[in-house]
């Protein structure tokens, strides 16, 4: 707990530095690119278009579980948090190699690097939230008070990604294949959560599959985004799932942060 308190003090005391480095990291992604920031949106939008074609009215014709809602409108709240989480995991895992020159500085609090990268990814996430809101308004959906819950579920996704990121970034220093393993796990992960498909596709034939899907902490994030954007259900309508998510997420966070602290003295020797 002492280590966590020190981390919180560092975040508060160096918040301006964190924001400046996050902005710099965000801009650095597009240096030398002709189309610049446009590329940030191209791949996710193409992904939405592909899945909409495959599972929408021109493909398998998957019917969303929410009445009077098109597949695309149902799909977007599931993909937006996943884009954020997957990008955060991929980039945080390699952060210590990317900023090795800062890791080797004795005075720099290395624990802030994953937070800086997470903040950089959150800038992108905010852009996609705006696009999602615009898509809903264009489709004729009226704004709901529950839309503000997106900030809560974004925070929940951030804590989960940060906890896992502390673990994977520390392991990646000593085992560079960790970056590739995380990428592969994310490819599996998108299908282990009902993002592209409605879970009733399986639970109607095997009810136990629903329990298995809910064991994935990210299920809570996807369900929460859709509750907020589509049905208007408040987050306290899922008390059991909320308790389970935060219990698992906090365990992951403290385990990841603890492992990061334990091996931190060896970072500068290996990098």
CSV table of C-alpha atoms in Angstrom, one decimal:
chain,number,residue,atom,x,y,z
A,1,UNK,CA,0.0,0.0,0.0
A,2,UNK,CA,2.9,2.3,0.7
A,3,UNK,CA,4.1,1.8,-2.9
A,4,UNK,CA,0.6,2.6,-4.2
A,5,UNK,CA,0.4,5.8,-2.1
A,6,UNK,CA,3.7,6.9,-3.4
A,7,UNK,CA,2.5,6.2,-7.0
A,8,UNK,CA,-0.6,8.3,-6.4
A,9,UNK,CA,1.5,11.2,-5.0
A,10,UNK,CA,3.8,11.0,-8.1
A,11,UNK,CA,0.7,11.1,-10.4
A,12,UNK,CA,-0.7,14.2,-8.6
A,13,UNK,CA,2.7,15.9,-8.2
A,14,UNK,CA,3.8,15.3,-11.8
A,15,UNK,CA,0.4,15.5,-13.5
A,16,UNK,CA,1.6,18.3,-15.8
A,17,UNK,CA,4.7,16.2,-16.9
A,18,UNK,CA,2.5,13.2,-17.5
A,19,UNK,CA,0.1,15.2,-19.7
A,20,UNK,CA,2.9,16.7,-21.7
A,21,UNK,CA,4.6,13.4,-22.3
A,22,UNK,CA,1.3,11.8,-23.2
A,23,UNK,CA,0.6,14.6,-25.7
A,24,UNK,CA,4.2,14.1,-27.1
A,25,UNK,CA,3.6,10.4,-27.4
A,26,UNK,CA,0.3,10.9,-29.2
A,27,UNK,CA,1.9,13.3,-31.7
A,28,UNK,CA,4.9,11.0,-32.2
A,29,UNK,CA,2.8,8.3,-33.7
A,30,UNK,CA,2.1,10.3,-36.8
A,31,UNK,CA,5.5,11.9,-37.4
A,32,UNK,CA,6.6,11.4,-41.0
A,33,UNK,CA,3.2,10.1,-42.0
A,34,UNK,CA,1.6,11.9,-45.0
A,35,UNK,CA,-2.0,11.5,-43.8
A,36,UNK,CA,-1.0,11.9,-40.1
A,37,UNK,CA,-3.8,11.5,-37.7
A,38,UNK,CA,-6.2,10.1,-40.4
A,39,UNK,CA,-4.6,6.7,-40.0
A,40,UNK,CA,-5.7,6.6,-36.4
A,41,UNK,CA,-9.3,6.2,-37.6
A,42,UNK,CA,-8.9,4.2,-40.8
A,43,UNK,CA,-8.2,0.8,-39.3
A,44,UNK,CA,-11.0,0.9,-36.7
A,45,UNK,CA,-13.5,2.2,-39.2
A,46,UNK,CA,-12.5,-0.5,-41.7
A,47,UNK,CA,-12.9,-3.1,-38.9
A,48,UNK,CA,-16.4,-1.8,-38.1
A,49,UNK,CA,-17.3,-1.9,-41.9
A,50,UNK,CA,-16.0,-5.5,-42.3
A,51,UNK,CA,-17.9,-6.9,-39.3
A,52,UNK,CA,-21.0,-4.9,-40.2
A,53,UNK,CA,-20.9,-6.5,-43.7
A,54,UNK,CA,-20.2,-10.0,-42.4
A,55,UNK,CA,-22.7,-10.1,-39.5
A,56,UNK,CA,-25.1,-7.4,-40.8
A,57,UNK,CA,-28.0,-7.6,-43.3
A,58,UNK,CA,-25.7,-8.6,-46.1
A,59,UNK,CA,-24.0,-11.4,-44.3
A,60,UNK,CA,-25.1,-13.7,-41.5
A,61,UNK,CA,-27.9,-11.3,-40.7
A,62,UNK,CA,-27.3,-11.4,-36.9
A,63,UNK,CA,-30.2,-9.7,-35.1
A,64,UNK,CA,-29.1,-7.4,-32.2
A,65,UNK,CA,-30.9,-8.2,-28.9
A,66,UNK,CA,-32.1,-4.6,-28.6
A,67,UNK,CA,-35.3,-3.9,-30.6
A,68,UNK,CA,-35.3,-1.3,-33.3
A,69,UNK,CA,-31.5,-1.1,-33.4
A,70,UNK,CA,-29.3,-1.9,-36.4
A,71,UNK,CA,-26.4,-4.2,-36.1
A,72,UNK,CA,-23.8,-1.4,-36.6
A,73,UNK,CA,-25.4,0.7,-33.8
A,74,UNK,CA,-25.3,-2.3,-31.5
A,75,UNK,CA,-21.7,-3.2,-32.6
A,76,UNK,CA,-20.0,0.2,-32.0
A,77,UNK,CA,-20.4,0.3,-28.2
A,78,UNK,CA,-18.7,-3.1,-28.1
A,79,UNK,CA,-15.8,-2.2,-30.4
A,80,UNK,CA,-15.0,1.2,-29.0
A,81,UNK,CA,-13.8,0.0,-25.6
A,82,UNK,CA,-12.1,-2.9,-27.2
A,83,UNK,CA,-10.0,-0.7,-29.5
A,84,UNK,CA,-9.0,1.3,-26.4
A,85,UNK,CA,-8.1,-1.7,-24.3
A,86,UNK,CA,-6.2,-3.6,-27.1
A,87,UNK,CA,-4.2,-0.5,-28.1
A,88,UNK,CA,-3.4,0.2,-24.4
A,89,UNK,CA,-2.2,-3.4,-23.9
A,90,UNK,CA,-0.1,-3.5,-27.0
A,91,UNK,CA,1.6,-0.2,-26.4
A,92,UNK,CA,2.1,-0.4,-22.6
A,93,UNK,CA,3.7,-3.8,-23.0
A,94,UNK,CA,6.6,-2.3,-25.0
A,95,UNK,CA,6.8,1.0,-23.1
A,96,UNK,CA,10.0,0.2,-21.2
A,97,UNK,CA,11.9,-0.7,-24.3
A,98,UNK,CA,10.5,2.4,-26.1
A,99,UNK,CA,11.5,4.7,-23.3
A,100,UNK,CA,14.6,2.9,-22.2
A,101,UNK,CA,16.5,6.2,-22.0
A,102,UNK,CA,14.1,7.3,-19.2
A,103,UNK,CA,14.3,4.0,-17.5
A,104,UNK,CA,18.0,4.3,-17.1
A,105,UNK,CA,17.6,7.7,-15.3
A,106,UNK,CA,17.8,7.1,-11.6
A,107,UNK,CA,15.6,10.1,-10.8
A,108,UNK,CA,12.7,9.3,-13.1
A,109,UNK,CA,9.7,7.4,-11.6
A,110,UNK,CA,9.5,4.5,-14.1
A,111,UNK,CA,6.0,3.6,-12.7
A,112,UNK,CA,4.6,6.6,-14.5
A,113,UNK,CA,5.5,5.3,-18.0
A,114,UNK,CA,2.6,2.9,-18.4
A,115,UNK,CA,0.3,5.7,-17.1
A,116,UNK,CA,1.7,8.1,-19.7
A,117,UNK,CA,1.1,5.6,-22.5
A,118,UNK,CA,-2.4,4.9,-21.2
A,119,UNK,CA,-3.2,8.6,-21.2
A,120,UNK,CA,-1.9,8.8,-24.8
A,121,UNK,CA,-4.3,5.9,-25.8
A,122,UNK,CA,-7.1,7.7,-23.9
A,123,UNK,CA,-6.8,10.7,-26.2
A,124,UNK,CA,-7.6,8.4,-29.1
A,125,UNK,CA,-10.4,6.8,-27.1
A,126,UNK,CA,-12.0,10.1,-26.5
A,127,UNK,CA,-12.1,10.7,-30.3
A,128,UNK,CA,-13.8,7.4,-30.8
A,129,UNK,CA,-16.4,8.2,-28.1
A,130,UNK,CA,-17.2,11.4,-29.9
A,131,UNK,CA,-17.6,9.5,-33.2
A,132,UNK,CA,-19.8,6.9,-31.4
A,133,UNK,CA,-22.0,9.7,-30.0
A,134,UNK,CA,-22.2,11.3,-33.5
A,135,UNK,CA,-23.2,8.0,-35.1
A,136,UNK,CA,-26.0,7.6,-32.6
A,137,UNK,CA,-27.3,11.1,-33.1
A,138,UNK,CA,-27.2,10.7,-36.9
A,139,UNK,CA,-29.1,7.4,-36.6
A,140,UNK,CA,-31.9,9.1,-34.7
A,141,UNK,CA,-31.0,8.0,-31.2
A,142,UNK,CA,-31.9,10.7,-28.6
A,143,UNK,CA,-29.3,11.5,-25.9
A,144,UNK,CA,-29.8,9.8,-22.6
A,145,UNK,CA,-28.5,10.6,-19.1
A,146,UNK,CA,-27.0,7.1,-19.1
A,147,UNK,CA,-24.5,8.1,-21.8
A,148,UNK,CA,-22.4,9.8,-19.1
A,149,UNK,CA,-21.7,6.4,-17.7
A,150,UNK,CA,-19.2,5.9,-20.5
A,151,UNK,CA,-16.7,7.8,-18.4
A,152,UNK,CA,-17.1,5.3,-15.6
A,153,UNK,CA,-16.7,2.3,-17.8
A,154,UNK,CA,-13.7,3.9,-19.5
A,155,UNK,CA,-12.1,4.3,-16.1
A,156,UNK,CA,-12.8,0.7,-15.4
A,157,UNK,CA,-11.2,-0.4,-18.6
A,158,UNK,CA,-8.2,1.9,-17.8
A,159,UNK,CA,-7.6,0.3,-14.4
A,160,UNK,CA,-7.8,-3.2,-15.9
A,161,UNK,CA,-5.4,-2.3,-18.8
A,162,UNK,CA,-3.0,-0.6,-16.4
A,163,UNK,CA,-2.9,-3.6,-14.0
A,164,UNK,CA,-2.2,-6.0,-16.8
A,165,UNK,CA,0.1,-3.5,-18.4
A,166,UNK,CA,2.3,-3.3,-15.4
A,167,UNK,CA,2.7,-7.1,-15.5
A,168,UNK,CA,3.3,-7.5,-19.2
A,169,UNK,CA,5.6,-4.5,-19.5
A,170,UNK,CA,7.8,-5.8,-16.7
A,171,UNK,CA,7.9,-9.3,-18.1
A,172,UNK,CA,8.7,-7.9,-21.6
A,173,UNK,CA,12.0,-6.4,-20.3
A,174,UNK,CA,13.3,-9.9,-19.7
A,175,UNK,CA,11.3,-11.8,-22.2
A,176,UNK,CA,10.9,-9.8,-25.4
A,177,UNK,CA,8.4,-12.3,-26.9
A,178,UNK,CA,5.8,-11.0,-24.4
A,179,UNK,CA,4.8,-8.3,-26.9
A,180,UNK,CA,3.9,-11.0,-29.5
A,181,UNK,CA,2.1,-13.1,-26.9
A,182,UNK,CA,0.0,-10.2,-25.9
A,183,UNK,CA,-0.9,-9.5,-29.5
A,184,UNK,CA,-2.0,-13.1,-30.0
A,185,UNK,CA,-4.0,-13.2,-26.8
A,186,UNK,CA,-5.8,-10.0,-27.8
A,187,UNK,CA,-6.8,-11.7,-31.1
A,188,UNK,CA,-8.4,-14.5,-29.0
A,189,UNK,CA,-9.8,-12.1,-26.5
A,190,UNK,CA,-12.0,-10.2,-28.9
A,191,UNK,CA,-13.9,-13.5,-29.6
A,192,UNK,CA,-14.0,-14.6,-25.9
A,193,UNK,CA,-16.3,-11.6,-25.2
A,194,UNK,CA,-19.6,-11.0,-27.0
A,195,UNK,CA,-18.5,-8.0,-29.0
A,196,UNK,CA,-19.3,-9.1,-32.5
A,197,UNK,CA,-22.0,-11.6,-31.6
A,198,UNK,CA,-24.9,-11.8,-29.2
A,199,UNK,CA,-24.2,-14.3,-26.4
A,200,UNK,CA,-27.7,-15.9,-26.8
A,201,UNK,CA,-26.3,-17.4,-30.0
A,202,UNK,CA,-24.6,-19.9,-27.6
A,203,UNK,CA,-26.5,-19.6,-24.4
A,204,UNK,CA,-29.8,-20.7,-26.1
A,205,UNK,CA,-28.2,-24.1,-26.6
A,206,UNK,CA,-25.7,-24.2,-23.7
A,207,UNK,CA,-26.7,-21.9,-20.8
A,208,UNK,CA,-23.4,-22.5,-19.1
A,209,UNK,CA,-21.6,-20.6,-21.8
A,210,UNK,CA,-23.0,-17.4,-20.4
A,211,UNK,CA,-21.3,-18.0,-17.1
A,212,UNK,CA,-18.0,-18.7,-18.8
A,213,UNK,CA,-18.2,-15.5,-20.9
A,214,UNK,CA,-18.9,-13.4,-17.7
A,215,UNK,CA,-15.7,-14.7,-16.2
A,216,UNK,CA,-13.9,-12.5,-18.6
A,217,UNK,CA,-13.6,-9.1,-16.8
A,218,UNK,CA,-14.0,-7.3,-20.1
A,219,UNK,CA,-17.5,-8.6,-20.4
A,220,UNK,CA,-18.5,-6.1,-17.8
A,221,UNK,CA,-17.0,-3.2,-19.9
A,222,UNK,CA,-18.8,-4.3,-23.1
A,223,UNK,CA,-22.1,-4.9,-21.3
A,224,UNK,CA,-21.7,-1.5,-19.6
A,225,UNK,CA,-21.1,0.4,-22.8
A,226,UNK,CA,-24.2,-1.1,-24.4
A,227,UNK,CA,-26.3,-0.6,-21.3
A,228,UNK,CA,-25.2,3.1,-21.3
A,229,UNK,CA,-25.7,3.7,-25.0
A,230,UNK,CA,-28.7,1.5,-25.9
A,231,UNK,CA,-30.9,0.4,-23.0
A,232,UNK,CA,-30.1,3.3,-20.6
A,233,UNK,CA,-29.6,0.9,-17.6
A,234,UNK,CA,-27.5,2.4,-14.8
A,235,UNK,CA,-24.4,0.6,-13.7
A,236,UNK,CA,-25.9,-0.5,-10.4
A,237,UNK,CA,-28.3,-2.7,-12.2
A,238,UNK,CA,-25.5,-5.3,-12.4
A,239,UNK,CA,-24.4,-5.5,-8.8
A,240,UNK,CA,-22.9,-9.0,-8.8
A,241,UNK,CA,-21.0,-8.4,-12.1
A,242,UNK,CA,-19.8,-5.1,-10.7
A,243,UNK,CA,-18.4,-6.7,-7.5
A,244,UNK,CA,-16.8,-9.5,-9.5
A,245,UNK,CA,-15.2,-7.1,-12.0
A,246,UNK,CA,-13.7,-4.8,-9.4
A,247,UNK,CA,-12.5,-7.7,-7.2
A,248,UNK,CA,-10.7,-9.4,-10.2
A,249,UNK,CA,-9.4,-6.1,-11.6
A,250,UNK,CA,-8.0,-4.9,-8.2
A,251,UNK,CA,-6.3,-8.3,-7.7
A,252,UNK,CA,-4.8,-8.0,-11.2
A,253,UNK,CA,-3.7,-4.4,-10.5
A,254,UNK,CA,-2.0,-5.1,-7.2
A,255,UNK,CA,-0.3,-8.2,-8.5
A,256,UNK,CA,0.9,-6.4,-11.6
A,257,UNK,CA,2.1,-3.4,-9.7
A,258,UNK,CA,3.7,-5.6,-7.1
A,259,UNK,CA,5.6,-7.6,-9.7
A,260,UNK,CA,6.7,-4.3,-11.4
A,261,UNK,CA,8.1,-3.0,-8.1
A,262,UNK,CA,9.9,-6.3,-7.4
A,263,UNK,CA,11.8,-6.4,-10.7
A,264,UNK,CA,12.2,-2.7,-11.3
A,265,UNK,CA,15.8,-2.5,-9.9
A,266,UNK,CA,16.9,-4.8,-12.7
A,267,UNK,CA,15.4,-2.8,-15.6
A,268,UNK,CA,18.3,-0.5,-16.2
A,269,UNK,CA,20.8,-3.5,-16.2
A,270,UNK,CA,18.8,-5.4,-18.9
A,271,UNK,CA,17.7,-2.6,-21.2
